[in-house]
Coordinates of C-alpha atoms in Angstrom, one line a residue:
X1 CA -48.0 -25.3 55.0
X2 CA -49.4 -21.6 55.1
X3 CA -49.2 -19.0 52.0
X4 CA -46.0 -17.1 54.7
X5 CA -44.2 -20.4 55.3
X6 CA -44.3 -21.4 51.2
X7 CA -43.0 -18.3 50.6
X8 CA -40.3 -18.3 52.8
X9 CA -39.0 -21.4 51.6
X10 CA -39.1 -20.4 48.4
X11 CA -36.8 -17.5 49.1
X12 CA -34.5 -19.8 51.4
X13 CA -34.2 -21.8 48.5
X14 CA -33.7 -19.4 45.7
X15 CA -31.0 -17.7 48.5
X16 CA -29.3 -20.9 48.7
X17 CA -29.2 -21.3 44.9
X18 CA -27.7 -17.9 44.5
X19 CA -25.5 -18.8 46.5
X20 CA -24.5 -22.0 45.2
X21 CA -24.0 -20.5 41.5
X22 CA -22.1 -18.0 42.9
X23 CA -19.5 -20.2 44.5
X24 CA -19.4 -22.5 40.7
X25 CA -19.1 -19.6 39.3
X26 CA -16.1 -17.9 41.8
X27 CA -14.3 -21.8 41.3
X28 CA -14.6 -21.8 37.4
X29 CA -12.8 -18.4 37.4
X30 CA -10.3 -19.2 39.7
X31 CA -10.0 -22.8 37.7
X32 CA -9.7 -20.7 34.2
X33 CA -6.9 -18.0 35.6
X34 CA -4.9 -20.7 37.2
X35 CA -4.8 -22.9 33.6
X36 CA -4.3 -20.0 31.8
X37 CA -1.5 -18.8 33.9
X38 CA 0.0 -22.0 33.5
X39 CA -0.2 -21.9 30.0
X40 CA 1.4 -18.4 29.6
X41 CA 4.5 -19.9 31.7
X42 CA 5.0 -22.9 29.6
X43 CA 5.1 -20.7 26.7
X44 CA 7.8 -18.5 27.8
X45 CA 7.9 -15.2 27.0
X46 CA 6.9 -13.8 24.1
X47 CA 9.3 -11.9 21.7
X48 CA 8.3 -8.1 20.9
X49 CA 7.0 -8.7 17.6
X50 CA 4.9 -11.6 19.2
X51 CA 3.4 -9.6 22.2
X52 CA 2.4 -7.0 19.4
X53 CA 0.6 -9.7 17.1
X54 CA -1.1 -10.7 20.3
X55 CA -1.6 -6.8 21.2
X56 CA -3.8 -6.0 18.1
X57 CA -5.4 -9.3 17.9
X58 CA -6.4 -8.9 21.7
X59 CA -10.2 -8.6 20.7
X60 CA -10.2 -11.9 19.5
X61 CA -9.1 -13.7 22.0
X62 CA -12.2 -15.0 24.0
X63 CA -13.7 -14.1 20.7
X64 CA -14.4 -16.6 17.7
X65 CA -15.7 -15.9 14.5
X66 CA -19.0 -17.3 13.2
X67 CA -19.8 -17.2 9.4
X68 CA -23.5 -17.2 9.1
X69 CA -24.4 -18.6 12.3
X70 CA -27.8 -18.8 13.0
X71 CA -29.1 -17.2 16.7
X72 CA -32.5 -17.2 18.2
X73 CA -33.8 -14.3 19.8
X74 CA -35.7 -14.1 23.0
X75 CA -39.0 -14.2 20.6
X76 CA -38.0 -17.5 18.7
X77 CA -36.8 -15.6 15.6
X78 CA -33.9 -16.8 13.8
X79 CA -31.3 -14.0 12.8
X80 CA -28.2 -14.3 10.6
X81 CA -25.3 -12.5 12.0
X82 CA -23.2 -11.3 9.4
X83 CA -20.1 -12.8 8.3
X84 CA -17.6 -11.2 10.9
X85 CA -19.5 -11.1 13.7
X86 CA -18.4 -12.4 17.1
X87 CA -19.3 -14.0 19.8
X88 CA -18.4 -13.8 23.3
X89 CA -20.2 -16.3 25.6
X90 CA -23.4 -15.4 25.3
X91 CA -23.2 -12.0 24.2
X92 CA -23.0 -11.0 20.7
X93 CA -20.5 -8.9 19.4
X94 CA -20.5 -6.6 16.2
X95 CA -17.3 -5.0 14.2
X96 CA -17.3 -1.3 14.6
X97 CA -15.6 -0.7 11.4
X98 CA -17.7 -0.8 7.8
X99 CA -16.8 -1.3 4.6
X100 CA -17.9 1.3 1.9
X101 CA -17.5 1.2 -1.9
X102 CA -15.7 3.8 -4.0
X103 CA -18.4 5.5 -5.7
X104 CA -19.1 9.1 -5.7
X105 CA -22.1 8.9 -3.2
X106 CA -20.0 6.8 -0.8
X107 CA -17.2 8.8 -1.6
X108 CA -19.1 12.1 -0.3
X109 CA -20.6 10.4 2.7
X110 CA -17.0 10.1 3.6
X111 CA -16.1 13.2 3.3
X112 CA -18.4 14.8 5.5
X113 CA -17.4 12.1 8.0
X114 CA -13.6 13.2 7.8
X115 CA -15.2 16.8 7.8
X116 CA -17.1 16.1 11.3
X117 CA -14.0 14.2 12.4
X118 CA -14.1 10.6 12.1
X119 CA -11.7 8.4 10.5
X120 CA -12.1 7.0 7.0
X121 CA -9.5 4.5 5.7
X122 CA -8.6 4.7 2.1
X123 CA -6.0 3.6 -0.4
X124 CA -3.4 5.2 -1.9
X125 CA -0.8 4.2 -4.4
X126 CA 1.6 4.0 -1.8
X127 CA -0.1 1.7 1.0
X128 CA -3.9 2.2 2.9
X129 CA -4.2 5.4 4.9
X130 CA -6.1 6.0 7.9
X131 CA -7.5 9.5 7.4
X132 CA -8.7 12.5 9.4
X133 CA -9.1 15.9 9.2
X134 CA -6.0 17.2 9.7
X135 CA -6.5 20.9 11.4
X136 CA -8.6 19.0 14.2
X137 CA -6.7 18.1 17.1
X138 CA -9.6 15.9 18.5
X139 CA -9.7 14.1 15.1
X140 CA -6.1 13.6 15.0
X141 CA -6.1 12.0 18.4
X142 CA -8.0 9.8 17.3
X143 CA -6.1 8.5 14.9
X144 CA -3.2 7.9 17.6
X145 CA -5.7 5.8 19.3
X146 CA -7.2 3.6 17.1
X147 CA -3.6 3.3 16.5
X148 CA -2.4 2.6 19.4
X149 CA 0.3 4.6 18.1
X150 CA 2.9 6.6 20.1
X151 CA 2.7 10.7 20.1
X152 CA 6.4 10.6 19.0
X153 CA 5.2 9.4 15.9
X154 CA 4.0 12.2 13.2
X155 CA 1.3 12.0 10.8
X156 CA 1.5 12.9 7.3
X157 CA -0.7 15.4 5.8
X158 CA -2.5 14.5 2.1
X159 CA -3.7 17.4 0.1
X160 CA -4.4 17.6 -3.4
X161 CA -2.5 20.7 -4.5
X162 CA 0.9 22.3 -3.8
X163 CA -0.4 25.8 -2.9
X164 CA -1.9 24.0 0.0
X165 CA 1.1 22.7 1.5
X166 CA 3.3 25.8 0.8
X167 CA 0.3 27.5 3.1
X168 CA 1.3 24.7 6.3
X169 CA 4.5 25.0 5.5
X170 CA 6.6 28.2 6.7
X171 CA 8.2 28.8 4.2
X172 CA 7.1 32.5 3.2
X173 CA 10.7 34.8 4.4
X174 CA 13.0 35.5 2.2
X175 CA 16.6 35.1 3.3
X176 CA 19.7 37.5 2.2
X177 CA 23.4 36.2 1.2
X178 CA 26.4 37.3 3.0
X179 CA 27.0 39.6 -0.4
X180 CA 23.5 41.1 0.3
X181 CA 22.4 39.5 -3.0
X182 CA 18.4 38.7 -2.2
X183 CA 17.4 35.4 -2.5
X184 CA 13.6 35.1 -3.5
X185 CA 12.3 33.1 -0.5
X186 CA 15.0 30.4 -0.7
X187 CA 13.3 27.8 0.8
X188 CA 10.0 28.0 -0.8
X189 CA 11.9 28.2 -4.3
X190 CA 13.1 24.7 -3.5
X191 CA 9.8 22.8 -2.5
X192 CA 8.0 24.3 -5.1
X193 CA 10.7 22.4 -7.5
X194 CA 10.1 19.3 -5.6
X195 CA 6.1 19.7 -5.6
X196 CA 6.4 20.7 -9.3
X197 CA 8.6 17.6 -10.7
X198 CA 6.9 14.7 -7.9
X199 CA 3.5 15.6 -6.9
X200 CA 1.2 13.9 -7.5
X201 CA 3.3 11.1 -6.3
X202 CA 5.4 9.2 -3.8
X203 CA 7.2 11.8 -2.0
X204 CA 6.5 13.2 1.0
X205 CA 8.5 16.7 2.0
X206 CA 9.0 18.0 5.6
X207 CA 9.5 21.5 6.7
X208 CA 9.0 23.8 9.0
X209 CA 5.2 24.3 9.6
X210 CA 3.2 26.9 9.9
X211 CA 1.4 28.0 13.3
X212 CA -2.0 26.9 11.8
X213 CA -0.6 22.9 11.7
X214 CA -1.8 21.4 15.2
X215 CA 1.4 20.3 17.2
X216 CA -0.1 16.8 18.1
X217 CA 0.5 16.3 14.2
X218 CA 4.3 17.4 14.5
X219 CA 5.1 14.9 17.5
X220 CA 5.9 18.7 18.9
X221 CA 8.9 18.7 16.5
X222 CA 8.1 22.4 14.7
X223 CA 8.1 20.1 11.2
X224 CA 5.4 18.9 9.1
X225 CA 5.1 16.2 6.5
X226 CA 3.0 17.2 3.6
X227 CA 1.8 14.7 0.4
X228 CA -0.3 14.8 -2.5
X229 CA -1.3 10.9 -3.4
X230 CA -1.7 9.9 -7.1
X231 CA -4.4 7.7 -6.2
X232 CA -7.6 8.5 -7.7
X233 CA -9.7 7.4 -4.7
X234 CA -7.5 8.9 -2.0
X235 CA -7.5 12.4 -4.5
X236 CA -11.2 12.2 -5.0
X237 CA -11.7 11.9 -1.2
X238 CA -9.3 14.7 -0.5
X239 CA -12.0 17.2 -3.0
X240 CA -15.2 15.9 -1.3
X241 CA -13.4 16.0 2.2
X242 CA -12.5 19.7 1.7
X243 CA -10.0 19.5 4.5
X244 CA -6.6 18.5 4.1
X245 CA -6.3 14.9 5.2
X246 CA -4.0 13.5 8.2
X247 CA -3.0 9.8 7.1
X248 CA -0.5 7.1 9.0
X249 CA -1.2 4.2 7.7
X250 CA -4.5 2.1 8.4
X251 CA -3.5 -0.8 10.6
X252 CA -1.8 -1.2 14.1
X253 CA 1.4 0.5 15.1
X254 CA 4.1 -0.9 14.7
X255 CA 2.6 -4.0 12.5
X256 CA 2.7 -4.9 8.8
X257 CA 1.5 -2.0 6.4
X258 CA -2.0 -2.7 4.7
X259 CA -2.2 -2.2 0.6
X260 CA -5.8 -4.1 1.2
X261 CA -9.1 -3.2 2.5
X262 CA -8.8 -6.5 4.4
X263 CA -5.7 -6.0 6.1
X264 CA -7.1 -2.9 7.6
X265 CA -10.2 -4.7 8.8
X266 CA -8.0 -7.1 10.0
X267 CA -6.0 -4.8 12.3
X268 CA -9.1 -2.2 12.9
X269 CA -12.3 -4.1 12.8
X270 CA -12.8 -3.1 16.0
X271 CA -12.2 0.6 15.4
X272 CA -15.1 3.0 14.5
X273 CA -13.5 3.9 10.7
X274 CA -15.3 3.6 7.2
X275 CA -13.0 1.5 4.9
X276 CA -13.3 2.2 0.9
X277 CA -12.8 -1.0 -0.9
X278 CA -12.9 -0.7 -4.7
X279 CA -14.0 -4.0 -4.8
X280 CA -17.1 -3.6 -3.3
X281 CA -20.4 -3.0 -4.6
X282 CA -22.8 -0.1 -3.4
X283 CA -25.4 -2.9 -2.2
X284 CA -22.9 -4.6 -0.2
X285 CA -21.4 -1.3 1.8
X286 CA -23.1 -2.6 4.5
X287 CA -21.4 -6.0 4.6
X288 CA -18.4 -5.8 7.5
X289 CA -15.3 -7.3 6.6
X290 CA -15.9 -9.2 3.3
X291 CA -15.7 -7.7 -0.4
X292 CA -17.2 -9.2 -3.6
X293 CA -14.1 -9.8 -5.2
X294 CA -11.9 -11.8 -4.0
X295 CA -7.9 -9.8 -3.5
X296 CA -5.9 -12.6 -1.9
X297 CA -3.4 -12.6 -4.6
X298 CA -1.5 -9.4 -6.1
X299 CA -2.0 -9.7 -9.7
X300 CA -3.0 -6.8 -12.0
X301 CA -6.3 -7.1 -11.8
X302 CA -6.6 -6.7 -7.9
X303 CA -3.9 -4.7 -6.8
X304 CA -5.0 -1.2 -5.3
X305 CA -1.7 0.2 -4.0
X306 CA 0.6 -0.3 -7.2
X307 CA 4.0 1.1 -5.4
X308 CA 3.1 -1.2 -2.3
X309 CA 5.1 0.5 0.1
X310 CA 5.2 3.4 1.7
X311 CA 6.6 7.4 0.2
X312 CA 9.9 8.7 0.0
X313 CA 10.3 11.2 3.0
X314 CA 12.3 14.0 2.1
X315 CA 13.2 16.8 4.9
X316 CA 14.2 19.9 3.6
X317 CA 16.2 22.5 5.5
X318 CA 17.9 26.2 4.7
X319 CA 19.7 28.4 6.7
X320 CA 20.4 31.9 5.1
X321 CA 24.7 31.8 4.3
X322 CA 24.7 28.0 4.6
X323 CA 24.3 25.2 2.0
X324 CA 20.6 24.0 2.4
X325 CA 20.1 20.4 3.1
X326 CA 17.7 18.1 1.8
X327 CA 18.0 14.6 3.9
X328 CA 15.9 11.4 2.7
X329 CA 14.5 10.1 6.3
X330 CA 12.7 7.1 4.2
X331 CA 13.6 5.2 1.3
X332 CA 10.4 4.8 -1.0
X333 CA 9.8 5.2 -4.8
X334 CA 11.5 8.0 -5.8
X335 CA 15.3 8.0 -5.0
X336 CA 17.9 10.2 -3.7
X337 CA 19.6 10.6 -7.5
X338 CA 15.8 11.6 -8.9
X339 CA 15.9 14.4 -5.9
X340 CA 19.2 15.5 -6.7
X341 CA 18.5 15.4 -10.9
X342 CA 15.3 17.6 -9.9
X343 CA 17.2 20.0 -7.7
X344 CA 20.0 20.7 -11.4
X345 CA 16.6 20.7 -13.5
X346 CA 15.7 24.1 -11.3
X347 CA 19.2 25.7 -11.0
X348 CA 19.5 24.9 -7.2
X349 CA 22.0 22.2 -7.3
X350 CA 24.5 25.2 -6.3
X351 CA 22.2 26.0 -3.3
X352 CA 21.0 22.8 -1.9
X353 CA 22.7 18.8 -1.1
X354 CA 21.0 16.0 -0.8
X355 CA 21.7 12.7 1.4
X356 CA 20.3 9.9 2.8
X357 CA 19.8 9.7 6.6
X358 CA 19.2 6.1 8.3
X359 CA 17.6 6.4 11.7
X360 CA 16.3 3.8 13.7
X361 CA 15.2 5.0 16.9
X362 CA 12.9 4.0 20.0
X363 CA 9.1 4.7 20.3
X364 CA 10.2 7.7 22.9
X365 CA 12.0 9.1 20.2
X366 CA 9.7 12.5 19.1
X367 CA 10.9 12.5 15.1
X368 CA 10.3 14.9 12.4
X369 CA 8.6 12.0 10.1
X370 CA 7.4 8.9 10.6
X371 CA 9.1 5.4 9.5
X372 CA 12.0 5.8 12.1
X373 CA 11.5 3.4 14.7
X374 CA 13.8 0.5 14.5
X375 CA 10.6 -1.7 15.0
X376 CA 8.5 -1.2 12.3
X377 CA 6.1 -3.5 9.9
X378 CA 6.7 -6.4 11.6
X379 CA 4.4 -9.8 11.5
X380 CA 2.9 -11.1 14.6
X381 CA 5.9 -14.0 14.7
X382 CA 9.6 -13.5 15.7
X383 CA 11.5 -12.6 12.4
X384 CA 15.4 -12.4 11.6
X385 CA 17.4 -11.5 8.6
X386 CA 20.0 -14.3 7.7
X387 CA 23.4 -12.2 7.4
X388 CA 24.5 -11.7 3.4
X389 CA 27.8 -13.5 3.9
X390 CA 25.9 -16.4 5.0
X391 CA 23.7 -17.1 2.1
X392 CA 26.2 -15.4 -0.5
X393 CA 28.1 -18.4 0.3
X394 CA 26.6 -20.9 -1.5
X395 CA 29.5 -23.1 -2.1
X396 CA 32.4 -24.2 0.2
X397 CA 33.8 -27.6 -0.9
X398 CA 31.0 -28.2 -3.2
X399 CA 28.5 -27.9 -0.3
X400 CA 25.5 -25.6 -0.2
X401 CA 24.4 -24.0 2.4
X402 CA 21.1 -26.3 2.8
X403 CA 23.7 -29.7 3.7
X404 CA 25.9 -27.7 6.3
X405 CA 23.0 -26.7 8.6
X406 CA 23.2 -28.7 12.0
X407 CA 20.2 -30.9 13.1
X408 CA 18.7 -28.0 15.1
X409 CA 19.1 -25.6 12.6
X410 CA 17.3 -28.2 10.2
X411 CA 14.4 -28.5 13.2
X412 CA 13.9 -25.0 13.7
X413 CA 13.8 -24.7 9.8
X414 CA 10.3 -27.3 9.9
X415 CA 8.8 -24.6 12.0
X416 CA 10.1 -21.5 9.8
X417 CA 8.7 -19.3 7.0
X418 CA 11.0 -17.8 4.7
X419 CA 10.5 -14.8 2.6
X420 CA 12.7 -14.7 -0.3
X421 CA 14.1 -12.0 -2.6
X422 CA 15.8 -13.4 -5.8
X423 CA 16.1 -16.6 -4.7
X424 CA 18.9 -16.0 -2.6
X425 CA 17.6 -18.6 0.2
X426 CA 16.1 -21.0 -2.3
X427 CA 18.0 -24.0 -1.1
X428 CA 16.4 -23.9 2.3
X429 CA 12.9 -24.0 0.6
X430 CA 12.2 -28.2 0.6
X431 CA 13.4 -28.0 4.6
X432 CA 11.3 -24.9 5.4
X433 CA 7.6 -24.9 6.9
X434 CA 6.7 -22.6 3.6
X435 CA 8.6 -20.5 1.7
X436 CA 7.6 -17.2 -1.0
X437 CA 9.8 -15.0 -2.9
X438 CA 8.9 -11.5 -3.1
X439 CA 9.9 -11.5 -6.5
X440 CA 12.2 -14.3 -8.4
X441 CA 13.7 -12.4 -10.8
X442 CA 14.5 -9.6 -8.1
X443 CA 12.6 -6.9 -9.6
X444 CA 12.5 -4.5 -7.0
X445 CA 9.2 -3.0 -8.3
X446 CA 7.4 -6.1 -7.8
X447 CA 8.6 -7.1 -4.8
X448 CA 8.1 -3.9 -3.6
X449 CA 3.9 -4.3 -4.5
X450 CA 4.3 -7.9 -2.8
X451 CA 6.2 -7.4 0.6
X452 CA 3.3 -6.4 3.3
X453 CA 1.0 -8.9 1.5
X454 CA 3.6 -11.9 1.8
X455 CA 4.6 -10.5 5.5
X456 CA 0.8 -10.9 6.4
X457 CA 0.5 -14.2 4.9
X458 CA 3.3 -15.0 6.9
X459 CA 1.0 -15.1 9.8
X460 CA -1.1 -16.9 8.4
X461 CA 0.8 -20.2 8.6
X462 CA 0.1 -22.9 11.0
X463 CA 3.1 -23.6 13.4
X464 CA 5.1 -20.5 12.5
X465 CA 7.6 -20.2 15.1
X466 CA 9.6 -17.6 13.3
X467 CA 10.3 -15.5 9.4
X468 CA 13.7 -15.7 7.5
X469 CA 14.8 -12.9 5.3
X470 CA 17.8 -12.3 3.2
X471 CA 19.6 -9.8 4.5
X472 CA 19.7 -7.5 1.3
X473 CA 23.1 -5.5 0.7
X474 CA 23.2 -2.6 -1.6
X475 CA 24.9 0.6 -1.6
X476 CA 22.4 3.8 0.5
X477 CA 22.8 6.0 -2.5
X478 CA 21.9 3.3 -5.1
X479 CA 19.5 4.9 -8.0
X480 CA 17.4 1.9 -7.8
X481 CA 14.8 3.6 -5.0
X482 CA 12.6 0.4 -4.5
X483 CA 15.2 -2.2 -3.7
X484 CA 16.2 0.3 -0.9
X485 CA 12.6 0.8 0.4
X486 CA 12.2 -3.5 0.2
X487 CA 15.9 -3.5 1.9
X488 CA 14.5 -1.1 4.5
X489 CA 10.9 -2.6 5.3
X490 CA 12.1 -6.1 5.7
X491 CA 14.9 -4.9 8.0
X492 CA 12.2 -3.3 10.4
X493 CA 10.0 -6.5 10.6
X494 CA 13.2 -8.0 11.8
X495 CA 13.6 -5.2 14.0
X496 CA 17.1 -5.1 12.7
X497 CA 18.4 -8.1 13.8
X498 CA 21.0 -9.9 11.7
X499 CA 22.0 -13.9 12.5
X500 CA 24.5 -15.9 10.7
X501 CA 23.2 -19.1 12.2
X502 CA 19.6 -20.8 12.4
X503 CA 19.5 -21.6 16.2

């Protein structure tokens, strides 16, 4: 055969080959959508908070972790990938988000990249923030995004001092009575008494922003949400920054809250943020998503957001010749009677009434602070609150409620996780797939440190089908602030669903 004739062979045959891998490959695909298709039918359909879980997991789904795994290069060379790297058939895939330590060096690196605006996570005392600079529109929208949160949804800005906020807020006119008598800039008299007795602290304040404040903030609402953190981390990244900082929190909307560098890795690995974890060593701020301590468990040693959930949001309105208004959007640490106490402390009790506002709107919904969707802080698996009259009735002839539950309550139990508050579901525990109480003794402080940690771990178990909670009944205007903010997170994650029967 000639030198031509061997060559065109050897084309025919590497055509035909191409070919022929391109037709096993066309099957295989067709093969893999058809099973996977079926497999999404025989599931059924997947509840909100399920679709969501699935949502901000979607990167790992043709993904799978590999600790330490060894890969050889084209040259021979074995390489270790570090610990949360992925890979995707044959292609390997690294987190876009790094962990940093706290220390002043990292600190400042951090603050020039909030400066040049990117996103840095941080703590706070509250929960983990996900931070940018707040007067950049670009930066901010960048937030939304990694997010994958809705515009309607406002961010929250962090400063350090007062006098900053009173300059985004507009709050500079001062208003006349019907009498004539002057009133020395009303309004501004009234969050300097809040930012006096709260800040640093767990209260957030809303009003009426300046024109400087970037609308995309404000979901367009004319309002904006202003907070000085106690945390010495989020405070020290604040100075370095030099910018006020814009801060939801750090993890995916509409999922649990992070108080843990993990969580946010968890939610965001795939996000191009810095996350400071106090727990990590300078010469491991280049390790992605592992820490050298270990914070799986809250106890005092590890825990980095000591309130655990999230401010007190506290709008305040004034309308020269009407009584100004001061409505709490969000239940947190500091209550409605603490407002109210603060508000007789400066002599403007006469001028100003507080009260509690419940709202539990849609993701369309543009509000003035955010915390107000009805879905909110909600595990990746279906979750109800079991009505109060339910489990208050522990005894009817003798019975508990544990021996009157029907044979498919008891089954759908074996594939439950119940979260507990005070052991007011405690006789369901020995049926249950696995059961924690936020707090036995019903302290609402520690509960209130444990309740996106336990909601996480809730996740966690294997053959989860769905998350009991007690529904929790106390009066809006109770003085106890944190048994209202545990009340209110837990009613979100069940997207405010009540049932008064396990089926």
């Amino acid at each position: 055969m000639s030198l031509s004739s061997e060559i065109e062979h050897s084309n025919f045959k590497t055509k035909n080959n191409y070919k022929a891998r391109y037709y096993r490959i066309t099957c295989y695909m067709l093969l893999f959508t058809l099973k996977s298709t079926c497999a999404f039918i025989r599931s059924g359909v997947p509840s909100p908070q399920q679709f969501i879980g699935r949502h901000y997991k979607s990167h790992r789904l043709f993904s799978m972790a590999v600790p330490q795994k060894q890969v050889t290069r084209c040259n021979g060379a074995a390489d270790e990938l570090p610990v949360n790297t992925s890979i995707t058939n044959d292609n390997i895939i690294e987190s876009k988000a790094k962990l940093i330590s706290s220390s002043l060096e990292s600190l400042t690196k951090a603050g020039q990249r909030i400066r040049e605006g990117h996103l840095v996570s941080f703590p706070t005392e509250t929960v983990y923030g996900l931070g940018c600079h707040a007067l950049d529109p670009v930066a901010v929208k960048r937030v939304f995004e990694a997010k994958e949160r809705p515009l309607t949804d406002p961010l929250i800005v962090h400063v350090n001092e007062g006098k900053t906020a009173l300059d985004l807020w507009d709050a500079s006119s001062s208003h006349f009575t019907d009498n004539g008598k002057k009133h020395e800039q009303m309004e501004k008299m009234v969050l300097q008494a809040l930012v006096e007795e709260f800040w640093p602290g767990p209260l957030t304040i809303v009003a009426k922003a300046s024109p400087k404040v970037p609308s995309i903030i404000m979901a367009n609402t004319g309002f904006v949400a202003c907070r000085s953190p106690s945390h010495p981390i989020a405070r020290s990244l604040i100075e370095v920054s030099e910018v006020p900082i814009a801060a939801p929190s750090a993890n995916k909307f509409g999922h649990v809250s992070p108080t843990k560098a993990s969580h946010v890795f968890d939610d965001l690995g795939m996000e191009n943020v810095w996350i400071v974890d106090p727990f990590l060593k300078d010469e491991n701020s280049n390790v992605n998503g592992s820490s050298s301590t270990d914070t799986s468990t809250n106890t005092d040693h590890n825990v980095v957001c000591n309130v655990g959930v999230e401010s007190t949001v506290a709008k305040v309105e004034y309308t020269p010749g009407n009584l100004g208004l001061i409505s709490v959007l969000r239940h947190g640490a500091i209550s409605i009677h603490e407002i109210s106490r603060c508000l007789e402390k400066a002599g403007l009790s006469n001028d100003f009434r507080v009260k509690g506002k419940h709202q539990a709107t849609g993701d369309d919904v543009s509000n003035v602070a955010p915390g107000q969707t009805i879905r909110h802080y909600s595990p990746n698996v279906q979750s109800f609150m079991i009505a109060h009259d339910v489990y208050s009735k522990q005894s009817i002839d003798d019975q508990t409620l544990s021996s009157r539950l029907s044979k498919e309550e008891i089954c759908n139990l074996e594939s439950a996780v119940i979260i507990d508050f005070g052991g007011r579901l405690s006789c369901l525990r020995e049926k249950a797939l696995a059961y924690r109480d936020l707090s036995q003794d019903a302290d609402s402080g520690v509960a209130a440190t444990n309740v996106f940690d336990v909601l996480r771990w809730s996740e966690t178990q294997s053959g989860a089908k769905r998350v009991y909670f007690p529904e929790i009944v106390v009066s809006e205007d109770a003085d106890e602030a944190l048994v209202l903010a545990v009340k209110d997170r837990l009613s979100r994650a069940a997207s405010g669903v009540i049932i008064t029967s396990l089926i």
